[in-house]
Amino acid sequence: MEDRCDVLVVGGGLGGVSAALAAAVDGARVVLTEETDWLGGQMTVQGVSALDEHRFIERFGCTARYAAMRETIRDHYRAAHLRPEVERIGLNPGRGWVSRLCFEPQVGATVLDRMCREAGVFVLRGLRPVGVRWQGAQIVAVRYEESGFCAGTACTLWPQVVVDATEMGEFLPLAGLPFRTGAEGRTETEEPLAPVVADPDAVQPCTICFALEHRPGEDHRIPKPEGYEAFRATQPYSLTLTRADGSLWAYPMFGPHSLWTYRRLIDGTQFAGATSDVSLINWPANDFSGSLLVSDAATLSERLQCARNLSLGFLYWLQNEAPRSDGGVGYPGLILRPDVMDTPSGLAKQPYIRESRRIIARCTIRQQDIDAGCGSGPRASAFPDTVGIGWYSIDIHVGGPLDRDIFVPTWPFQIPFGALLTTVCTNYIAAGKNIGTTHITAGAYRVHPVEWAIGEAAGTAAALSLDRRLGTLCEGEGLLALQHRLVEHGAPLFWLVDVPWGHPGFIALQDLCARGFPLPERLEFDPDAPWTGDAAADDWVQRRGIGAAFTAWRGEHPSATRIEAVSALHRLLNIH
């Protein structure tokens, strides 16, 4: 089979789905390909449906489309048999203490399917790319074969633009595009946390997640997996975590602040009837530190099996050897829930990937750009070509008994468009964990809402580039057009937490900031406060050539609020 499309999105993870939706909404004919039978990547296929987000997420700091996805997931559970006393607003089905929204992976997959169907995205499942055809500096065709995961039909697709959302950046070596793996050296990036010498194998561990139910009084112990003794000794298997300051904290198995409630997906007490708790196990004890970013298929298969055995070993330890508060050991009533992960084994369909191959980008985001220890805040370094925002700590899992995990606070940051683009291909856009971060900053840009924002920017740029060359969107009027289109669709580019998408002044404020309007020295804009002006804002107005017109407007509106003044400036600039 052969077919042509405007935009080909390779990979159906969060970045891929987001890119496909954005491009389709903007009128492009989009084909989205995915190796597995589920869309959603880390949120579904990889099992991490306890979302890694930030404290503003319910009102700001994500795109409108991401927020709509979250609310649609909540609607699924609001329509279920919730107990009358359960709060519907801000519902968290699992009430896991790590996240404001924890739910079953299949619910997320169903919601993403519906969103793609309603947007007119053509989804091909069970396919993996195996060949790329170039013409000059452009990719003109991608050849696919069946992945073996589910039924698919071999085909060749001929796109105008390729959006790469593969989970491990697998498309990069296939296409012959330059990329990095592992840690850059300090002399290259000048990052304080970087190793002195580059280490391409220093890749964050993956995790094979699994879901459990607890049935006290029953015995559901699994057979001891291969390699168990070695895993127990070297991992190690434990309920104890090392904090950022080096201190140890021992968590109980059950209770309000425990392993069980850490990423709990279903809190049975919120639902009527005999609903059981379901807990997701994604813990340092089942982090697998062998890099999956290898070219040899046999090595990859061997490491994946080892990672599965490691996770099953942790379950075996929990069932047989974990210390109990009553002085005993083991919880034999823990049982795998294969139905939650939709797999015979009960393990997630694919490993949770924290770090990908990364493009050699036009712009590389470094630790100095986002680290809260660098600069004075309240925002990270400003990128004039911002196409989205995010906020998460630099969270790097190292793995192994002699290494130290890294957890460093960041300022709320931006996503520069240059980080999505290579210097060698004129119709390629990265849309996931494969963008131009370093090993250090990848630890902050890898989480759910940031990956979605990256994908939305990539898909919007892909659709817009059908009418103009992709390179023209990098600066000047082309960049402003891209930024305006994103803002129109509810994707914030600047951190102003009290003027979210849906606010009548959101588009005007974000548009003006893209044109250099001075940001306040706090995350709040105070939209309803009186407009008093300041030297920086007055200077900006004068430099834009609308000083006289704005002065006249001010004379007619002496009691104007700050957001009313911004909206007036937006009209005076006649931004479309």
Coordinates of C-alpha atoms in Angstrom, one line a residue:
M1 CA 0.0 0.0 0.0
E2 CA 1.2 3.5 -0.8
D3 CA -0.4 6.8 0.2
R4 CA 0.3 10.5 0.4
C5 CA -0.4 12.9 3.2
D6 CA 0.4 16.4 4.3
V7 CA 1.8 15.5 7.7
L8 CA 3.1 12.1 8.8
V9 CA 3.4 11.7 12.5
V10 CA 5.7 8.8 13.4
G11 CA 4.8 7.5 16.9
G12 CA 1.5 7.6 18.8
G13 CA 2.8 8.7 22.2
L14 CA 1.6 11.9 23.8
G15 CA 3.7 14.1 21.6
G16 CA 2.6 12.3 18.5
V17 CA -1.1 12.4 19.3
S18 CA -0.8 16.1 20.3
A19 CA 1.0 16.9 17.0
A20 CA -1.5 15.0 14.9
L21 CA -4.5 16.7 16.6
A22 CA -2.9 20.2 16.1
A23 CA -2.1 19.6 12.5
A24 CA -5.5 18.1 11.7
V25 CA -7.4 20.9 13.4
D26 CA -5.4 23.4 11.2
G27 CA -6.7 21.6 8.1
A28 CA -3.8 19.2 7.2
R29 CA -4.4 15.6 6.1
V30 CA -2.6 13.7 8.9
V31 CA -1.5 10.1 9.1
L32 CA -0.4 9.0 12.6
T33 CA 1.4 5.7 12.9
E34 CA 1.9 3.7 16.1
E35 CA 3.6 0.3 16.7
T36 CA 1.2 -0.8 19.4
D37 CA -2.6 -1.0 19.6
W38 CA -2.9 1.9 22.1
L39 CA -2.2 5.6 21.6
G40 CA -0.7 7.6 24.5
G41 CA 2.9 6.5 25.0
Q42 CA 4.0 7.1 28.6
M43 CA 0.4 7.8 29.7
T44 CA -1.0 4.5 28.5
V45 CA 1.2 2.0 26.7
Q46 CA 4.0 2.5 29.2
G47 CA 1.6 2.5 32.1
V48 CA 2.3 5.8 33.8
S49 CA -1.2 7.1 34.0
A50 CA -0.4 9.0 37.3
L51 CA 0.5 12.2 35.5
D52 CA 3.8 14.1 36.4
E53 CA 2.6 17.7 36.5
H54 CA 3.1 20.9 38.5
R55 CA 1.1 22.9 41.1
F56 CA -0.6 25.3 38.6
I57 CA -1.8 22.5 36.3
E58 CA -5.5 22.9 37.1
R59 CA -5.6 26.5 36.0
F60 CA -2.4 27.2 33.9
G61 CA 0.8 25.7 32.6
C62 CA -0.6 23.4 29.9
T63 CA -2.4 23.8 26.6
A64 CA -6.2 24.0 26.3
R65 CA -6.3 20.7 24.4
Y66 CA -4.3 18.9 27.1
A67 CA -6.6 20.3 29.8
A68 CA -9.6 19.1 27.7
M69 CA -8.1 15.6 27.6
R70 CA -7.7 15.6 31.4
E71 CA -11.3 16.7 31.9
T72 CA -12.6 14.1 29.5
I73 CA -10.7 11.4 31.5
R74 CA -12.4 12.8 34.6
D75 CA -15.8 12.7 32.9
H76 CA -15.4 9.0 32.4
Y77 CA -15.2 8.5 36.1
R78 CA -17.8 11.1 36.9
A79 CA -20.2 9.0 34.9
A80 CA -19.2 5.9 36.9
H81 CA -20.7 5.0 40.3
L82 CA -19.0 7.6 42.4
R83 CA -20.2 7.8 46.0
P84 CA -22.4 10.9 46.5
E85 CA -19.9 12.6 48.9
V86 CA -17.0 12.5 46.4
E87 CA -16.1 15.9 45.0
R88 CA -16.6 16.0 41.2
I89 CA -14.5 19.1 40.6
G90 CA -10.8 18.2 40.3
L91 CA -11.7 14.5 40.7
N92 CA -8.7 12.3 41.1
P93 CA -9.9 8.7 40.6
G94 CA -6.8 7.2 42.3
R95 CA -6.0 9.9 44.8
G96 CA -2.3 9.1 44.4
W97 CA -0.2 11.5 46.4
V98 CA 2.3 12.1 43.5
S99 CA -0.3 13.5 41.1
R100 CA -3.5 15.4 40.8
L101 CA -4.9 13.0 38.2
C102 CA -4.4 9.2 38.5
F103 CA -6.5 6.8 36.4
E104 CA -6.4 3.5 34.4
P105 CA -4.3 3.5 31.3
Q106 CA -7.0 2.2 29.0
V107 CA -9.3 5.1 29.9
G108 CA -6.6 7.4 28.6
A109 CA -6.2 5.4 25.5
T110 CA -9.9 5.5 24.8
V111 CA -10.0 9.3 25.2
L112 CA -7.1 9.8 22.8
D113 CA -8.8 7.5 20.3
R114 CA -11.9 9.7 20.4
M115 CA -10.0 12.9 20.1
C116 CA -8.2 11.7 17.0
R117 CA -11.3 10.3 15.5
E118 CA -13.2 13.6 16.0
A119 CA -10.3 15.6 14.6
G120 CA -10.1 13.5 11.5
V121 CA -6.7 12.0 12.2
F122 CA -6.0 8.8 10.2
V123 CA -4.4 6.3 12.6
L124 CA -2.4 3.3 11.4
R125 CA -1.5 0.8 14.2
G126 CA 0.8 -2.1 14.4
L127 CA 3.5 -0.5 12.1
R128 CA 7.1 0.4 12.6
P129 CA 9.2 2.5 10.2
V130 CA 12.0 0.5 8.5
G131 CA 13.1 2.7 5.6
V132 CA 13.4 6.4 4.7
R133 CA 13.8 8.0 1.3
W134 CA 15.5 11.4 0.9
Q135 CA 15.4 13.9 -1.9
G136 CA 17.9 16.6 -1.3
A137 CA 17.5 18.0 2.2
Q138 CA 13.9 16.6 2.5
I139 CA 12.5 13.2 3.6
V140 CA 10.0 12.3 0.9
A141 CA 8.9 8.8 1.9
V142 CA 8.8 6.4 4.9
R143 CA 8.4 2.7 4.5
Y144 CA 6.7 0.6 7.2
E145 CA 6.4 -3.0 8.1
E146 CA 4.3 -4.8 10.7
S147 CA 5.5 -4.4 14.2
G148 CA 4.3 -7.7 15.4
F149 CA 2.5 -6.1 18.3
C150 CA -0.9 -6.0 16.6
A151 CA -2.2 -6.4 13.0
G152 CA -0.9 -3.9 10.5
T153 CA -0.4 -3.6 6.8
A154 CA 3.0 -2.9 5.3
C155 CA 3.0 0.4 3.4
T156 CA 4.9 3.4 2.2
L157 CA 3.8 6.9 3.0
W158 CA 4.8 10.0 1.1
P159 CA 4.5 13.1 3.4
Q160 CA 5.2 16.8 2.9
V161 CA 6.3 17.1 6.5
V162 CA 7.5 14.4 8.9
V163 CA 6.9 14.8 12.6
D164 CA 9.0 12.4 14.7
A165 CA 7.4 11.4 18.0
T166 CA 9.1 8.0 18.4
E167 CA 9.6 7.1 22.0
M168 CA 13.3 6.4 21.9
G169 CA 14.1 8.5 18.9
E170 CA 14.3 5.3 16.8
F171 CA 13.5 7.3 13.6
L172 CA 16.8 9.3 13.9
P173 CA 19.3 6.5 13.1
L174 CA 16.8 5.1 10.6
A175 CA 16.8 8.4 8.7
G176 CA 20.5 9.0 9.1
L177 CA 19.8 12.2 11.1
P178 CA 22.5 13.2 13.6
F179 CA 21.7 12.7 17.3
R180 CA 23.1 12.4 20.8
T181 CA 22.6 9.8 23.5
G182 CA 23.5 9.9 27.2
A183 CA 25.4 12.7 28.9
E184 CA 27.2 15.6 27.3
G185 CA 30.6 16.6 28.8
R186 CA 30.9 19.7 31.0
T187 CA 33.3 21.3 28.6
E188 CA 30.7 21.1 25.8
T189 CA 27.6 22.4 27.8
E190 CA 29.2 24.1 30.9
E191 CA 26.4 22.5 32.9
P192 CA 27.3 22.2 36.6
L193 CA 25.6 18.7 36.8
A194 CA 27.2 17.4 33.6
P195 CA 30.1 14.8 33.9
V196 CA 33.5 16.1 33.1
V197 CA 33.7 13.7 30.1
A198 CA 30.8 12.8 27.9
D199 CA 29.2 9.4 28.4
P200 CA 26.9 8.3 25.6
D201 CA 25.7 5.3 27.8
A202 CA 24.7 7.4 30.7
V203 CA 21.0 7.1 29.9
Q204 CA 18.2 7.4 32.4
P205 CA 16.8 3.9 33.3
C206 CA 13.5 2.6 31.9
T207 CA 10.9 1.0 34.1
I208 CA 8.5 -1.8 33.3
C209 CA 5.4 -0.7 35.3
F210 CA 2.7 -3.0 36.6
A211 CA -0.6 -2.6 38.4
L212 CA -1.6 -4.4 41.6
E213 CA -4.6 -5.1 43.6
H214 CA -4.4 -6.3 47.3
R215 CA -6.6 -9.1 48.5
P216 CA -5.7 -9.8 52.1
G217 CA -6.0 -13.4 53.2
E218 CA -5.4 -14.7 49.7
D219 CA -2.2 -16.1 48.2
H220 CA -1.2 -14.8 44.8
R221 CA 2.6 -15.2 45.0
I222 CA 4.3 -15.6 41.6
P223 CA 7.2 -17.9 40.8
K224 CA 10.6 -16.6 41.6
P225 CA 11.9 -14.9 38.4
E226 CA 15.2 -15.6 36.8
G227 CA 18.0 -13.5 38.3
Y228 CA 16.1 -12.7 41.5
E229 CA 18.9 -13.0 44.0
A230 CA 21.2 -10.7 41.9
F231 CA 18.4 -8.1 41.6
R232 CA 17.6 -8.2 45.3
A233 CA 21.3 -7.6 46.2
T234 CA 22.2 -4.9 43.6
Q235 CA 19.1 -3.0 42.9
P236 CA 18.3 -3.1 45.8
Y237 CA 14.7 -4.0 46.5
S238 CA 13.5 -1.7 49.2
L239 CA 10.7 0.6 50.3
T240 CA 13.4 3.2 51.3
L241 CA 14.2 6.2 49.1
T242 CA 17.2 8.5 49.1
R243 CA 16.2 12.2 49.2
A244 CA 17.9 15.0 47.3
D245 CA 19.9 15.9 50.5
G246 CA 21.2 12.3 50.8
S247 CA 18.9 11.4 53.7
L248 CA 16.9 8.1 53.7
W249 CA 13.2 7.9 54.0
A250 CA 11.4 4.6 54.7
Y251 CA 7.9 4.4 53.3
P252 CA 5.3 1.9 54.6
M253 CA 3.6 -0.4 52.1
F254 CA 0.1 0.8 52.9
G255 CA -1.3 4.0 54.4
P256 CA -1.8 7.7 53.5
H257 CA 1.8 8.3 52.4
S258 CA 3.0 4.9 51.2
L259 CA 4.2 3.0 48.2
W260 CA 0.6 1.8 47.7
T261 CA -0.9 5.3 47.5
Y262 CA 2.1 6.9 45.7
R263 CA 0.7 6.2 42.2
R264 CA -2.6 4.6 43.1
L265 CA -4.8 4.6 40.0
I266 CA -8.1 3.7 41.6
D267 CA -9.1 4.5 45.2
G268 CA -11.9 2.0 45.8
T269 CA -13.4 4.1 48.6
Q270 CA -14.5 6.7 46.1
F271 CA -16.7 4.3 44.2
A272 CA -19.9 2.6 45.1
G273 CA -20.0 -1.2 45.2
A274 CA -17.1 -3.6 45.5
T275 CA -14.5 -1.5 43.8
S276 CA -10.9 -2.4 44.7
D277 CA -7.9 -0.2 44.9
V278 CA -5.5 -0.5 42.0
S279 CA -1.9 0.7 42.5
L280 CA 0.7 1.4 39.8
I281 CA 4.2 0.3 40.7
N282 CA 6.8 2.6 39.3
W283 CA 9.5 2.8 42.0
P284 CA 13.3 3.1 42.0
A285 CA 13.4 -0.6 42.9
N286 CA 12.1 -1.6 39.4
D287 CA 14.2 1.0 37.4
F288 CA 16.3 -0.9 34.9
S289 CA 19.6 0.9 34.3
G290 CA 20.7 -0.8 31.1
S291 CA 20.4 1.5 28.1
L292 CA 17.7 0.6 25.5
L293 CA 19.2 3.1 23.0
V294 CA 21.1 0.4 21.2
S295 CA 21.2 -0.6 17.5
D296 CA 21.5 -4.3 18.0
A297 CA 18.0 -6.0 18.1
A298 CA 19.3 -9.0 20.1
T299 CA 20.8 -6.8 22.7
L300 CA 17.6 -4.8 23.0
S301 CA 15.5 -7.9 23.3
E302 CA 17.8 -9.3 26.0
R303 CA 17.7 -6.0 28.0
L304 CA 14.0 -5.8 27.8
Q305 CA 13.6 -9.3 29.2
C306 CA 16.0 -8.4 32.0
A307 CA 13.9 -5.3 32.8
R308 CA 10.7 -7.5 32.9
N309 CA 12.4 -9.9 35.3
L310 CA 13.6 -7.0 37.4
S311 CA 10.0 -5.8 37.8
L312 CA 8.6 -9.3 38.5
G313 CA 11.4 -9.7 41.0
F314 CA 10.3 -6.6 42.9
L315 CA 6.7 -8.0 43.0
Y316 CA 8.1 -11.3 44.3
W317 CA 10.0 -9.4 47.0
L318 CA 6.8 -7.5 47.9
Q319 CA 4.9 -10.7 48.2
N320 CA 7.5 -12.7 50.1
E321 CA 10.1 -10.5 51.8
A322 CA 8.9 -6.9 52.2
P323 CA 8.9 -5.8 55.9
R324 CA 5.4 -5.4 57.4
S325 CA 4.4 -3.1 60.2
D326 CA 3.4 -6.1 62.4
G327 CA 6.9 -7.5 62.2
G328 CA 6.2 -10.1 59.6
V329 CA 7.3 -10.2 56.0
G330 CA 5.6 -10.2 52.6
Y331 CA 2.2 -9.5 51.3
P332 CA 1.0 -12.6 49.4
G333 CA -2.4 -11.0 48.7
L334 CA -0.8 -8.7 46.1
I335 CA -2.1 -9.7 42.7
L336 CA -1.2 -8.5 39.2
R337 CA -4.1 -6.9 37.2
P338 CA -3.5 -7.9 33.6
D339 CA -6.8 -6.2 32.6
V340 CA -5.4 -2.8 33.7
M341 CA -2.4 -3.0 31.4
D342 CA -4.3 -5.1 28.8
T343 CA -1.5 -7.7 28.6
P344 CA -1.4 -11.4 29.6
S345 CA 1.6 -10.8 31.9
G346 CA 0.1 -7.9 33.8
L347 CA 3.2 -5.8 32.9
A348 CA 2.9 -2.6 30.8
K349 CA 2.9 -3.1 27.1
Q350 CA 6.1 -1.2 26.8
P351 CA 8.8 0.2 29.2
Y352 CA 8.4 3.7 30.5
I353 CA 11.1 5.6 28.6
R354 CA 12.6 8.6 30.4
E355 CA 15.3 9.4 27.9
S356 CA 15.5 9.3 24.2
R357 CA 18.0 9.8 21.4
R358 CA 18.1 13.6 21.0
I359 CA 18.4 15.6 17.8
I360 CA 21.4 17.9 17.1
A361 CA 19.1 20.9 17.2
R362 CA 19.3 24.5 16.1
C363 CA 18.9 25.3 19.8
T364 CA 20.0 23.1 22.7
I365 CA 18.4 23.7 26.1
R366 CA 21.0 23.6 28.9
Q367 CA 20.8 23.4 32.7
Q368 CA 21.7 27.1 33.0
D369 CA 18.5 27.9 31.1
I370 CA 16.1 26.4 33.6
D371 CA 17.9 25.6 36.9
A372 CA 16.4 27.6 39.8
G373 CA 19.9 28.0 41.1
C374 CA 20.8 30.0 38.0
G375 CA 19.3 33.4 37.6
S376 CA 16.9 35.2 39.9
G377 CA 13.5 34.0 38.6
P378 CA 10.6 33.9 38.7
R379 CA 10.9 32.5 35.1
A380 CA 13.7 30.5 33.4
S381 CA 15.7 32.0 30.5
A382 CA 13.6 33.6 27.9
F383 CA 13.5 32.2 24.4
P384 CA 12.3 34.6 21.7
D385 CA 11.2 31.6 19.7
T386 CA 9.1 30.1 22.5
V387 CA 6.3 27.8 21.2
G388 CA 5.2 26.4 24.6
I389 CA 5.8 26.2 28.3
G390 CA 6.4 23.7 31.0
W391 CA 7.5 23.2 34.6
Y392 CA 9.1 20.3 36.3
S393 CA 12.2 19.7 38.3
I394 CA 15.4 18.3 36.7
D395 CA 14.5 14.7 37.8
I396 CA 17.1 12.2 36.7
H397 CA 17.0 8.5 37.8
V398 CA 20.5 7.1 37.7
G399 CA 20.0 3.6 39.0
G400 CA 22.4 1.2 40.7
P401 CA 23.6 1.0 44.3
L402 CA 26.6 3.4 43.8
D403 CA 24.9 6.2 41.9
R404 CA 22.9 9.2 43.1
D405 CA 19.6 10.4 41.6
I406 CA 19.3 14.1 40.8
F407 CA 16.3 16.2 41.7
V408 CA 16.9 19.9 41.1
P409 CA 14.2 22.6 41.2
T410 CA 13.7 24.7 38.0
W411 CA 12.0 28.0 37.2
P412 CA 8.9 27.7 35.0
F413 CA 10.4 27.4 31.5
Q414 CA 9.7 27.7 27.8
I415 CA 10.0 25.4 24.8
P416 CA 12.1 27.1 22.1
F417 CA 11.1 26.2 18.5
G418 CA 14.8 25.8 17.6
A419 CA 14.9 22.7 19.9
L420 CA 12.4 21.0 17.6
L421 CA 14.4 21.5 14.4
T422 CA 17.6 20.0 13.0
T423 CA 20.1 21.8 10.8
V424 CA 20.2 19.2 8.1
C425 CA 16.5 18.4 7.2
T426 CA 14.1 21.0 6.0
N427 CA 10.8 19.1 6.5
Y428 CA 11.5 17.3 9.9
I429 CA 10.2 18.3 13.3
A430 CA 10.8 16.5 16.6
A431 CA 7.8 16.2 18.8
G432 CA 8.7 14.3 22.0
K433 CA 11.6 13.4 24.3
N434 CA 13.9 13.6 21.2
I435 CA 14.1 17.4 21.1
G436 CA 17.3 19.4 21.6
T437 CA 17.8 19.0 25.3
T438 CA 20.8 17.8 27.1
H439 CA 20.9 14.7 29.3
I440 CA 20.4 17.1 32.2
T441 CA 17.5 19.1 30.9
A442 CA 15.8 16.1 29.4
G443 CA 15.0 15.2 33.0
A444 CA 12.6 18.2 33.1
Y445 CA 11.2 18.2 29.6
R446 CA 10.2 14.5 29.5
V447 CA 6.9 14.7 31.5
H448 CA 3.4 14.5 30.3
P449 CA 2.2 18.1 29.8
V450 CA 5.6 19.2 28.4
E451 CA 5.7 16.4 25.9
W452 CA 2.1 17.3 24.9
A453 CA 3.0 21.0 24.5
I454 CA 6.1 20.0 22.4
G455 CA 3.8 17.9 20.1
E456 CA 1.2 20.6 19.8
A457 CA 3.9 23.1 18.7
A458 CA 5.3 20.6 16.2
G459 CA 1.9 19.8 14.7
T460 CA 0.9 23.4 14.4
A461 CA 4.2 24.3 12.7
A462 CA 3.9 21.3 10.4
A463 CA 0.4 22.5 9.2
L464 CA 1.6 26.1 8.9
S465 CA 4.6 25.1 6.9
L466 CA 2.4 23.6 4.2
D467 CA 1.9 27.1 2.9
R468 CA 5.4 28.3 3.5
R469 CA 8.9 26.8 4.1
L470 CA 9.5 25.4 7.6
G471 CA 12.6 27.5 7.9
T472 CA 10.6 30.7 7.6
L473 CA 8.8 30.0 10.9
C474 CA 12.0 30.4 12.8
E475 CA 12.1 34.2 13.0
G476 CA 10.4 37.4 12.0
E477 CA 6.9 37.4 10.8
G478 CA 6.9 33.7 10.2
L479 CA 7.7 33.0 13.8
L480 CA 5.1 35.5 15.0
A481 CA 2.5 33.8 12.8
L482 CA 3.3 30.4 14.4
Q483 CA 3.2 31.9 17.9
H484 CA -0.1 33.6 17.2
R485 CA -1.6 30.3 15.8
L486 CA -0.6 28.5 18.9
V487 CA -2.0 31.1 21.2
E488 CA -5.3 31.1 19.2
H489 CA -5.6 27.4 20.0
G490 CA -5.0 27.9 23.7
A491 CA -1.3 27.1 24.0
P492 CA 0.4 29.6 26.3
L493 CA 3.9 30.7 25.5
F494 CA 4.7 32.8 28.6
W495 CA 4.1 32.2 32.3
L496 CA 1.3 34.5 33.4
V497 CA -0.7 32.2 35.6
D498 CA -3.7 34.5 36.3
V499 CA -4.6 35.0 32.6
P500 CA -5.2 31.4 31.4
W501 CA -6.6 30.2 28.1
G502 CA -10.3 31.0 28.1
H503 CA -9.7 34.4 29.7
P504 CA -10.9 37.2 27.4
G505 CA -7.4 38.8 27.5
F506 CA -5.4 35.6 27.0
I507 CA -4.7 35.9 23.3
A508 CA -3.9 39.7 23.5
L509 CA -1.5 39.3 26.4
Q510 CA 0.4 36.3 25.0
D511 CA 0.6 37.9 21.5
L512 CA 2.0 41.1 22.9
C513 CA 4.6 39.2 25.0
A514 CA 5.7 37.4 21.8
R515 CA 6.3 40.9 20.4
G516 CA 8.4 41.9 23.4
F517 CA 5.9 43.4 25.8
P518 CA 7.6 43.4 29.2
L519 CA 6.7 40.6 31.6
P520 CA 6.0 41.5 35.2
E521 CA 8.6 40.4 37.7
R522 CA 6.2 37.8 39.1
L523 CA 4.2 35.0 37.6
E524 CA 0.9 36.9 38.1
F525 CA -0.2 39.7 35.7
D526 CA -3.0 41.1 38.0
P527 CA -5.3 41.6 35.0
D528 CA -8.1 43.4 37.0
A529 CA -5.8 45.9 38.7
P530 CA -5.8 49.5 37.3
W531 CA -3.5 50.2 34.5
T532 CA -0.9 52.6 35.8
G533 CA 1.8 51.9 33.2
D534 CA 5.6 51.8 33.9
A535 CA 8.7 52.9 32.2
A536 CA 9.3 49.6 30.4
A537 CA 5.7 49.3 29.1
D538 CA 5.7 53.0 28.1
D539 CA 8.9 52.6 26.2
W540 CA 7.6 49.4 24.4
V541 CA 4.5 51.3 23.4
Q542 CA 6.5 54.2 21.9
R543 CA 8.9 51.8 20.1
R544 CA 5.9 50.1 18.5
G545 CA 4.8 53.4 17.0
I546 CA 1.4 53.5 18.8
G547 CA 2.2 55.9 21.6
A548 CA -0.2 58.7 20.4
A549 CA -3.0 56.3 19.7
F550 CA -2.7 54.6 23.1
T551 CA -2.5 57.9 24.9
A552 CA -5.8 58.9 23.2
W553 CA -7.4 55.6 24.2
R554 CA -6.2 56.1 27.8
G555 CA -7.9 59.5 27.8
E556 CA -11.1 57.9 26.9
H557 CA -10.7 55.1 29.4
P558 CA -9.1 56.6 32.5
S559 CA -10.2 53.7 34.8
A560 CA -9.0 50.9 32.5
T561 CA -7.7 47.7 34.0
R562 CA -4.4 46.2 33.0
I563 CA -6.0 43.6 30.8
E564 CA -8.2 46.1 29.1
A565 CA -5.1 48.2 28.3
V566 CA -3.4 45.2 26.9
S567 CA -6.4 44.3 24.8
A568 CA -6.5 47.9 23.5
L569 CA -2.8 47.7 22.6
H570 CA -3.5 44.4 20.8
R571 CA -6.2 46.1 18.7
L572 CA -4.0 49.1 17.9
L573 CA -1.3 46.8 16.6
N574 CA -3.9 45.1 14.5
I575 CA -2.5 41.6 15.1
H576 CA -4.2 38.8 13.2

